[in-house]
XYZ file of C-alpha atoms in Angstrom:
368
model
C -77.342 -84.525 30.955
C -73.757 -83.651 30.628
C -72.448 -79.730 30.999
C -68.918 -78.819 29.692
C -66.221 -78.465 31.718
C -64.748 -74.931 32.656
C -61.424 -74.149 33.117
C -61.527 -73.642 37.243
C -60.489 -69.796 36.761
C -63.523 -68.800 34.966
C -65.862 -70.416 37.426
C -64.044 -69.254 40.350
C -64.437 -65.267 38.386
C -68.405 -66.208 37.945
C -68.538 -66.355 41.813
C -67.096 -63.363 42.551
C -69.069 -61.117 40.183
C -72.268 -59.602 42.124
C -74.100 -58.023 39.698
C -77.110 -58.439 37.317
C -79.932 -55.912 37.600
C -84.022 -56.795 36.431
C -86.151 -53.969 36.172
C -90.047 -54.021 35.030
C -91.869 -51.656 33.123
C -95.305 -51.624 32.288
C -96.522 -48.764 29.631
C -100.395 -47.225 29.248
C -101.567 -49.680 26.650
C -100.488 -52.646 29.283
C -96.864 -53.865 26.945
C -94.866 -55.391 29.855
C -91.367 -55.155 29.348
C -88.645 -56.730 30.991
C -84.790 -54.939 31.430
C -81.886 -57.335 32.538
C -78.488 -56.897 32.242
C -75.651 -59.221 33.147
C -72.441 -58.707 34.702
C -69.602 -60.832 35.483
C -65.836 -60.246 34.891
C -64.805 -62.394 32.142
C -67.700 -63.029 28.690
C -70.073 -65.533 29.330
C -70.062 -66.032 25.478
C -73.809 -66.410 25.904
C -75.894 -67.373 22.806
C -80.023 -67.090 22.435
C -81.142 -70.016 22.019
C -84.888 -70.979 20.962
C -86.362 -74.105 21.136
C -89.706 -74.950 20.303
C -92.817 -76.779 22.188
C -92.457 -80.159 23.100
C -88.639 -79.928 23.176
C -88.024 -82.389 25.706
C -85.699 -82.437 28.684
C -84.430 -84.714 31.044
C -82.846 -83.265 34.492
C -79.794 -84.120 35.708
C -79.656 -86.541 38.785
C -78.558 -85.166 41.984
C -75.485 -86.856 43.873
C -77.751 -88.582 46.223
C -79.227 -90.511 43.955
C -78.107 -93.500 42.041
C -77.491 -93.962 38.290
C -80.547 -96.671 38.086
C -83.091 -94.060 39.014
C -85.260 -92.764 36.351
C -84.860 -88.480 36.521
C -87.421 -86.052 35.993
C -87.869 -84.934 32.766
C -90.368 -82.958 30.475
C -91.170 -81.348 27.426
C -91.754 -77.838 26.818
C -95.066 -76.798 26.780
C -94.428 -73.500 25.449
C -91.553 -71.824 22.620
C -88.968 -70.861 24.677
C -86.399 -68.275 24.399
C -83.318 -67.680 26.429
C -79.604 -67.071 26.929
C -77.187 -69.236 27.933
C -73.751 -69.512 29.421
C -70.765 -71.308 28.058
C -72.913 -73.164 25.241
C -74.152 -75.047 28.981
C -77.693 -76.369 28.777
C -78.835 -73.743 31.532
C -80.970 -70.127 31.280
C -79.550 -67.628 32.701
C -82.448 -65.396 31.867
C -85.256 -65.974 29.098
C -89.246 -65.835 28.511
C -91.882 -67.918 26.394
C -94.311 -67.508 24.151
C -96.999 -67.657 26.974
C -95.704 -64.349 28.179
C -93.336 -65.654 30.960
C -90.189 -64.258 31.798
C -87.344 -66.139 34.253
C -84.326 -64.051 35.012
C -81.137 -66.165 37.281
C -79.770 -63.595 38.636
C -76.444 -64.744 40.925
C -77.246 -64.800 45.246
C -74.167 -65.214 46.577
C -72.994 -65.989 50.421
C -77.060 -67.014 50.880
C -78.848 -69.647 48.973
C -78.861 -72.670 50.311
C -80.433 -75.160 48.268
C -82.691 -78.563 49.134
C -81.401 -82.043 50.142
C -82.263 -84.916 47.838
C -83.325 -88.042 49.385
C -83.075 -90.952 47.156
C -87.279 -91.853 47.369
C -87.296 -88.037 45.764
C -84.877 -88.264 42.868
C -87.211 -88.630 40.330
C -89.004 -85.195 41.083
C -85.348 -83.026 41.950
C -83.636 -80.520 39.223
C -80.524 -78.747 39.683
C -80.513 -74.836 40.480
C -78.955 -74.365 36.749
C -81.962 -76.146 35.216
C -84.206 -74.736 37.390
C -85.008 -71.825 35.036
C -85.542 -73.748 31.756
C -88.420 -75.630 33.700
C -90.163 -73.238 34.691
C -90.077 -71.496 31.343
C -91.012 -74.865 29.787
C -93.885 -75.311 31.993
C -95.568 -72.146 32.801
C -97.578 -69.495 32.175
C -98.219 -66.942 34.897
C -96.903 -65.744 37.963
C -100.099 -67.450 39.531
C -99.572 -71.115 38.155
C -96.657 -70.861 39.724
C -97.809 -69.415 43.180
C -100.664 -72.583 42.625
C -98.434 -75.271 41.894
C -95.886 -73.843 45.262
C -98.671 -73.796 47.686
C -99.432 -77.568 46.424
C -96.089 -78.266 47.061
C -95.749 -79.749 43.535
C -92.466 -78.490 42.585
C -89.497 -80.248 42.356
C -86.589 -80.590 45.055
C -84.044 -77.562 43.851
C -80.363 -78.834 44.466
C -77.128 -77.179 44.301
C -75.289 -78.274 41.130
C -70.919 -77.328 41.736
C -69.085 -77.770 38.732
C -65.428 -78.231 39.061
C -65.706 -77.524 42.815
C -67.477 -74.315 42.797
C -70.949 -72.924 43.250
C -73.637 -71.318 41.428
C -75.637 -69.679 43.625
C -78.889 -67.742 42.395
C -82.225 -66.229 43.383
C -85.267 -66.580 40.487
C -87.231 -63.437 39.249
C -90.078 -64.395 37.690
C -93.282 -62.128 35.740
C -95.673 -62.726 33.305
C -97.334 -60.528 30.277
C -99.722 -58.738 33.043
C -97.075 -57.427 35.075
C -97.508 -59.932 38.066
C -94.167 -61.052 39.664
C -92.927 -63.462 41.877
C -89.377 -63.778 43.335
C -87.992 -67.515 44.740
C -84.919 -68.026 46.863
C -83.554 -70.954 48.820
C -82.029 -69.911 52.278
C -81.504 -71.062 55.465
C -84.995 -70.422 56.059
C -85.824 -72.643 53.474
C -87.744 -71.977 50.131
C -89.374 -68.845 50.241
C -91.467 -66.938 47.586
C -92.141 -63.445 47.611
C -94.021 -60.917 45.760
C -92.221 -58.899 43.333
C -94.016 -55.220 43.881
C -91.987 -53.088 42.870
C -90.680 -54.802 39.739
C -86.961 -54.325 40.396
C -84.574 -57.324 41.421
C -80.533 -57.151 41.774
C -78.504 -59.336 43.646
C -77.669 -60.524 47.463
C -78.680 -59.927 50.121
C -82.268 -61.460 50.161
C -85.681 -59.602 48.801
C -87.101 -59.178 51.803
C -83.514 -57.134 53.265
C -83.861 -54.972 50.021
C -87.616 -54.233 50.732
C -86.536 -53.123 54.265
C -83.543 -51.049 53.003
C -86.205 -49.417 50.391
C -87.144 -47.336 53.362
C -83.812 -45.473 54.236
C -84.404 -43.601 50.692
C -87.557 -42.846 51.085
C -86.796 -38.574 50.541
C -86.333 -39.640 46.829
C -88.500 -37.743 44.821
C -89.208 -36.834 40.998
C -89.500 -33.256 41.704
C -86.794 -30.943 42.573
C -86.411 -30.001 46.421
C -87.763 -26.376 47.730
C -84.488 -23.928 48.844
C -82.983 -24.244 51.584
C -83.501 -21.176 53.750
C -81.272 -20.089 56.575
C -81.885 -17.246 58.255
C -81.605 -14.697 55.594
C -79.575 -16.703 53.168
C -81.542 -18.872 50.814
C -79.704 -21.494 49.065
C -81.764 -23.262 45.913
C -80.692 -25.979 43.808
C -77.835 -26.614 42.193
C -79.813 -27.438 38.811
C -82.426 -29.920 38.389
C -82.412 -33.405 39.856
C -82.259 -32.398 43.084
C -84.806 -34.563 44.390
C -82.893 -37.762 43.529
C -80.012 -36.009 45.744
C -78.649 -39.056 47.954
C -79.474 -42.028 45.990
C -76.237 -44.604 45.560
C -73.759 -44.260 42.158
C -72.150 -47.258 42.844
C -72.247 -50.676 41.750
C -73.136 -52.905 45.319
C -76.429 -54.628 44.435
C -78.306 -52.660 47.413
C -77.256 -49.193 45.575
C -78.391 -50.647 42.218
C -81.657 -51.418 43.311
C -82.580 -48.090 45.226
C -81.349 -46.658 41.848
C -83.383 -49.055 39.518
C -86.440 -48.731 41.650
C -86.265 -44.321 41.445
C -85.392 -44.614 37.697
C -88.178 -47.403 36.547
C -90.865 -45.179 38.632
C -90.246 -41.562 38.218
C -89.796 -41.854 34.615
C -92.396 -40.382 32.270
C -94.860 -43.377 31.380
C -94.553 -45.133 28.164
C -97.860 -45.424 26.079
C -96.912 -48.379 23.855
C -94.624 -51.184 23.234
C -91.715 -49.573 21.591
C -91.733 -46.660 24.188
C -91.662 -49.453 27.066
C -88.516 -51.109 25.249
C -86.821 -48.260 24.627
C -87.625 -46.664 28.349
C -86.397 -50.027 29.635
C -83.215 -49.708 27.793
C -82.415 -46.338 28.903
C -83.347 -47.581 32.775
C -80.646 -50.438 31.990
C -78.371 -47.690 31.050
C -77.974 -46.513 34.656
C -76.575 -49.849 35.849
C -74.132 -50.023 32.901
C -70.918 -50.898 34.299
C -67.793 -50.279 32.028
C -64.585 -52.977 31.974
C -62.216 -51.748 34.599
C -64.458 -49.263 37.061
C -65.349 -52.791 39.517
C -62.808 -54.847 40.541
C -61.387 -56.998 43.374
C -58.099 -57.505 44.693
C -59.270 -60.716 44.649
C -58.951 -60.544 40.823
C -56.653 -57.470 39.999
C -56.995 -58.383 36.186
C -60.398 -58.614 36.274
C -63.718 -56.719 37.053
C -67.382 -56.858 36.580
C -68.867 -55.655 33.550
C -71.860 -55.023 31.389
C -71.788 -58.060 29.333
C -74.930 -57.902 27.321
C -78.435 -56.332 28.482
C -82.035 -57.810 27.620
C -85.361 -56.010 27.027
C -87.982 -58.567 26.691
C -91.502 -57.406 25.590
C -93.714 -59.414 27.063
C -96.827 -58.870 25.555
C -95.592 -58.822 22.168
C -93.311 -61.856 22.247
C -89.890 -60.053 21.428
C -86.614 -59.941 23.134
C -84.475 -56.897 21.961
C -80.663 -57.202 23.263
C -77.029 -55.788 22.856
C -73.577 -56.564 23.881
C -70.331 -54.479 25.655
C -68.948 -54.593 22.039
C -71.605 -53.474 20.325
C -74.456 -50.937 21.051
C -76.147 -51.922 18.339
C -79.851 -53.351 19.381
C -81.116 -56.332 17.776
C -84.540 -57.965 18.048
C -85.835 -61.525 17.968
C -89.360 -61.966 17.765
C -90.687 -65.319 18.922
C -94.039 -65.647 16.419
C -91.752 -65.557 13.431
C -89.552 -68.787 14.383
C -91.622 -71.418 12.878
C -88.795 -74.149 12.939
C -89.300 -77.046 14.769
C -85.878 -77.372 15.565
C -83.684 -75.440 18.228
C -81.402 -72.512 17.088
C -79.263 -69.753 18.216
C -77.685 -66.832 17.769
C -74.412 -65.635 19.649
C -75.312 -62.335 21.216
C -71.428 -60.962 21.677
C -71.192 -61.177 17.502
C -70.414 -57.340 16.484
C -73.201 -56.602 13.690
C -73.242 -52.676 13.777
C -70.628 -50.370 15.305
C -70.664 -47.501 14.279
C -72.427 -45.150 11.139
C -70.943 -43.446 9.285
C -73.202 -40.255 8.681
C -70.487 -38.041 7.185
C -72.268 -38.373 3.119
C -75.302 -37.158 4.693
C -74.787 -34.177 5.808
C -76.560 -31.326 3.792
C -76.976 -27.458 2.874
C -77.809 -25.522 5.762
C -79.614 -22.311 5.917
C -77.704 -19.712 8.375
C -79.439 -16.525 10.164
C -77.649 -13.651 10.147
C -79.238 -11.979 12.593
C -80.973 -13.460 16.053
């Protein structure tokens, strides 16, 4: 399979950019719902793309291996949704119609991916194709967890592209809530158990676990006064129990700030309130052009890109772009074509209403 070839620049810009944020949220009546957003500095120009079962695939072939060997390939078991980058044959984050979701989020200065040797290049897929097979060919959090401790998964290798590096960590969670994370270290291949429902960026899951604990005075509620000696100092307002948890942008902070947000929120009781409560979450991690930048790259800095709410249970991904607030929906069970589409997601549809004709009489009181 062939990718397009990116002008070095933008590559070497998608390297430097450390943020995406996943949250989970999982309402009364049991609608799982999965937040994402995506940050990088320049527009991946990402499009949602569906294609439907038994769209078949082949994997590329790893370096290693010669052009005579048969590669992997498949077909997809399940309707597949997901976004893309660069019109690239990759996922950066999608679901299925099984109730799946896959998010790529980007693991930088860690992963280390597997070694093909040439007896194994018929069962080895690159990191950036990694995702589309796993949304192709599962269901659950637990077929995967089976097929891993069978050891039945394919060699992951690192696929450069004009010289440079993708590297990425895997978030995966079905329609129950059950989540998974996978990484490729120095360690090796690891998976670990997504508990809390929130995923960011480097370093690995198990650091952010440990770093979970240096917060753990966050609370819902406000905090009692402060009383010394005779003075007695009480909150400045409400919110006081979330005093001390990280505003900026480093995927550590956004992940102590995910995690409060996601779980002190008021419970949704159905789908809609889980999408909507997952798109206010996504709000907090919002990162306007201009506010995180490098010297590195003094004309360019991370940014909100586009954000995803996927409803699990109910087979819908609801999204928006930086240009427009505007949120659209795409509901897998209505795509009946057996052929594969897409729609751009940066394409401005909305903006802004104008509500000026409806504004109407108004009774006034006088008096209080």
């Amino acid at each position: 399979m062939k990718f397009a070839l990116i002008v070095p620049i933008l590559l070497e810009a998608f390297l430097a950019a450390e943020a995406c944020t996943e949250i989970r949220v999982i309402a009364e009546d049991k609608t799982v719902v999965m937040g994402r957003s995506m940050e990088y500095m320049i527009d991946l120009m990402s499009y949602i793309v569906v294609e439907p079962k038994a769209y078949p695939h082949t994997a590329e072939l790893a370096k290693s291996c010669t052009r005579s060997t048969s590669p992997m390939t498949w077909t997809n078991r399940y309707k597949i949704a997901y976004l893309d980058a660069w019109s690239l044959p990759v996922a950066v984050d999608g679901q299925n119609e099984a109730g799946l979701s896959v998010g790529a989020l980007l693991f930088p200065g860690f992963s280390k991916y597997q070694v093909v040797p040439k007896s194994k290049c018929g069962s080895a897929i690159s990191n950036l194709q990694f995702p589309l097979w796993i949304l192709g060919n599962f269901a659950t959090a637990e077929e995967l967890r089976r097929a891993w401790k069978k050891d039945s998964f394919p060699l992951v290798w690192e696929r450069p592209l004009k010289g440079y590096t993708f590297e990425l960590h895997y978030s995966i969670t079905d329609k129950s809530g059950d989540g998974i994370i996978i990484e490729y270290t120095e360690q090796g291949p690891k998976l670990h158990e997504n508990t809390i429902g929130v995923m960011t960026n480097s370093p690995p899951y198990d650091f952010h676990m440990l770093n979970l604990r240096n917060y753990v005075h966050l609370s819902k509620f406000a905090h009692d006064p402060l009383v010394l000696g005779e003075t007695t100092f009480p909150p400045t307002g409400q919110g006081s129990g979330l005093l001390g948890v990280p505003g900026d942008f480093t995927p550590p902070s956004r992940l102590i700030r995910s995690a409060a947000m996601v779980h002190f929120a008021e419970k949704a009781t159905k789908s809609d309130e889980a999408v909507n409560l997952a798109l206010h979450v996504m709000n907090t991690v919002d990162i306007p052009r201009g506010v995180a930048g490098s010297h590195d790259h003094e004309s360019m800095a991370d940014y909100t890109s586009w954000i995803v709410a996927k409803d699990l249970s109910n087979n819908a991904m609801y999204f928006r772009s930086y240009e427009d607030l505007t949120i659209r929906v795409i509901h897998l069970d209505k795509v009946t074509s057996d052929k594969k589409l897409k729609i751009k997601v940066g394409s401005p549809i909305g903006g802004f209403v104008d509500v000026t004709g409806d504004l109407e009489d108004a009774q006034f009181h006088t008096e209080l």
